């Protein structure tokens, strides 16, 4: 069973940066999976994966895709088997629980199916004005 562990969340002020890391286990190489970062707005945790939004995707061939809401500010990359999300120029509306996800198929940006097969537990990011 693939396990994903996120780290790096925290509280920052608007305009600052954070780096999130996702460490996969029980897989031979994260490059054999499409990896993505999702986020879920505050108060919507009970709505489950349907309300999670894919904001950054790195495909198996290293192609990166971003949701318009983070394009030019967030950057997804691989560091050996880890998947990194560098978040710059953070805004209060970026406040959310951030989840790492993996699937052997592609992962589309935005909300809705298909949903990835594997998820981490999430890491909270709070951005204050």
Short mmCIF file of C-alpha atoms in Angstrom, two decimals:
data_model
loop_
_atom_site.label_atom_id
_atom_site.label_comp_id
_atom_site.label_asym_id
_atom_site.label_seq_id
_atom_site.Cartn_x
_atom_site.Cartn_y
_atom_site.Cartn_z
CA UNK A 1 0.00 0.00 0.00
CA UNK A 2 1.46 3.36 -1.05
CA UNK A 3 1.83 5.74 1.86
CA UNK A 4 2.35 9.47 1.49
CA UNK A 5 3.57 11.73 4.28
CA UNK A 6 3.37 15.50 4.00
CA UNK A 7 5.42 18.01 5.96
CA UNK A 8 6.23 21.70 5.91
CA UNK A 9 2.91 23.34 6.66
CA UNK A 10 2.62 26.21 9.07
CA UNK A 11 1.48 29.77 9.63
CA UNK A 12 2.91 32.66 7.64
CA UNK A 13 1.98 36.19 6.66
CA UNK A 14 0.79 37.21 3.23
CA UNK A 15 3.66 37.55 0.78
CA UNK A 16 5.85 34.98 2.49
CA UNK A 17 6.86 31.54 1.22
CA UNK A 18 6.56 27.94 2.39
CA UNK A 19 7.87 24.65 1.10
CA UNK A 20 5.80 21.49 1.42
CA UNK A 21 7.34 18.05 1.07
CA UNK A 22 5.72 14.72 0.29
CA UNK A 23 7.59 11.53 1.12
CA UNK A 24 6.21 8.37 -0.47
CA UNK A 25 6.85 4.89 0.88
CA UNK A 26 6.12 1.38 -0.31
CA UNK A 27 6.85 2.37 -3.89
CA UNK A 28 10.02 1.75 -5.86
CA UNK A 29 10.08 5.22 -7.40
CA UNK A 30 7.74 8.20 -7.24
CA UNK A 31 8.52 8.87 -10.90
CA UNK A 32 6.42 5.82 -11.75
CA UNK A 33 3.42 7.73 -10.43
CA UNK A 34 1.72 10.94 -11.35
CA UNK A 35 1.97 13.09 -8.20
CA UNK A 36 -0.11 16.08 -7.22
CA UNK A 37 -0.80 18.57 -4.49
CA UNK A 38 -4.41 19.19 -3.59
CA UNK A 39 -5.91 21.63 -1.14
CA UNK A 40 -9.17 21.79 0.74
CA UNK A 41 -10.60 25.03 2.06
CA UNK A 42 -11.25 25.49 5.78
CA UNK A 43 -14.51 24.06 7.05
CA UNK A 44 -14.93 21.66 4.15
CA UNK A 45 -12.93 18.74 5.50
CA UNK A 46 -16.04 16.65 6.08
CA UNK A 47 -16.95 16.88 2.41
CA UNK A 48 -14.14 14.53 1.57
CA UNK A 49 -12.09 14.24 -1.58
CA UNK A 50 -14.82 15.71 -3.78
CA UNK A 51 -14.03 19.16 -2.40
CA UNK A 52 -10.29 18.86 -2.75
CA UNK A 53 -8.77 20.89 -5.58
CA UNK A 54 -5.71 19.74 -7.47
CA UNK A 55 -3.51 22.82 -7.76
CA UNK A 56 -0.21 21.37 -8.97
CA UNK A 57 0.56 18.15 -10.83
CA UNK A 58 3.82 16.57 -11.90
CA UNK A 59 3.38 13.78 -14.40
CA UNK A 60 5.58 10.72 -14.82
CA UNK A 61 7.53 12.44 -17.59
CA UNK A 62 8.06 15.46 -15.28
CA UNK A 63 5.57 17.68 -17.10
CA UNK A 64 4.07 20.13 -14.61
CA UNK A 65 0.55 21.52 -14.69
CA UNK A 66 -0.91 24.21 -12.45
CA UNK A 67 -4.32 25.50 -11.60
CA UNK A 68 -4.75 29.15 -12.62
CA UNK A 69 -5.11 30.16 -8.97
CA UNK A 70 -1.47 29.30 -8.23
CA UNK A 71 0.22 29.61 -11.62
CA UNK A 72 3.41 31.64 -11.37
CA UNK A 73 3.48 31.45 -7.56
CA UNK A 74 3.62 27.72 -6.77
CA UNK A 75 6.13 25.27 -8.20
CA UNK A 76 6.04 21.48 -8.01
CA UNK A 77 9.16 19.38 -8.41
CA UNK A 78 10.71 16.03 -7.58
CA UNK A 79 13.75 15.65 -5.35
CA UNK A 80 14.70 12.01 -5.71
CA UNK A 81 11.51 10.30 -4.51
CA UNK A 82 10.15 13.31 -2.64
CA UNK A 83 7.70 15.70 -4.24
CA UNK A 84 8.11 19.35 -3.31
CA UNK A 85 5.65 22.22 -3.52
CA UNK A 86 7.34 25.61 -3.25
CA UNK A 87 4.74 28.25 -2.50
CA UNK A 88 5.69 31.90 -3.02
CA UNK A 89 3.77 35.13 -2.57
CA UNK A 90 1.23 33.42 -0.37
CA UNK A 91 -2.21 34.96 -0.02
CA UNK A 92 -4.85 34.56 2.72
CA UNK A 93 -6.99 32.64 0.24
CA UNK A 94 -4.24 30.00 0.07
CA UNK A 95 -5.18 29.00 3.62
CA UNK A 96 -6.17 25.34 3.43
CA UNK A 97 -5.26 21.79 4.26
CA UNK A 98 -2.79 20.61 1.64
CA UNK A 99 -2.70 16.96 0.54
CA UNK A 100 -0.21 15.01 -1.48
CA UNK A 101 -1.70 12.44 -3.86
CA UNK A 102 -0.44 9.79 -6.24
CA UNK A 103 -1.85 7.69 -9.03
CA UNK A 104 -0.40 5.65 -11.88
CA UNK A 105 -2.85 7.42 -14.20
CA UNK A 106 -2.83 11.14 -14.86
CA UNK A 107 -4.36 13.56 -12.34
CA UNK A 108 -6.31 16.54 -13.69
CA UNK A 109 -6.15 19.93 -12.03
CA UNK A 110 -9.23 21.33 -10.37
CA UNK A 111 -11.99 19.43 -8.62
CA UNK A 112 -13.87 16.30 -9.50
CA UNK A 113 -13.17 12.75 -10.65
CA UNK A 114 -11.10 10.85 -11.38
CA UNK A 115 -9.66 10.96 -7.87
CA UNK A 116 -6.18 9.69 -7.13
CA UNK A 117 -5.84 6.28 -5.54
CA UNK A 118 -3.40 7.33 -2.82
CA UNK A 119 -3.52 10.25 -0.36
CA UNK A 120 -1.51 11.63 2.48
CA UNK A 121 -3.01 12.83 5.75
CA UNK A 122 -2.55 16.50 4.93
CA UNK A 123 -0.62 19.44 6.30
CA UNK A 124 -2.21 22.74 7.30
CA UNK A 125 -1.18 26.06 5.77
CA UNK A 126 -2.44 29.29 7.31
CA UNK A 127 -1.78 32.65 5.67
CA UNK A 128 -2.68 35.80 7.56
CA UNK A 129 -2.94 39.34 6.25
#
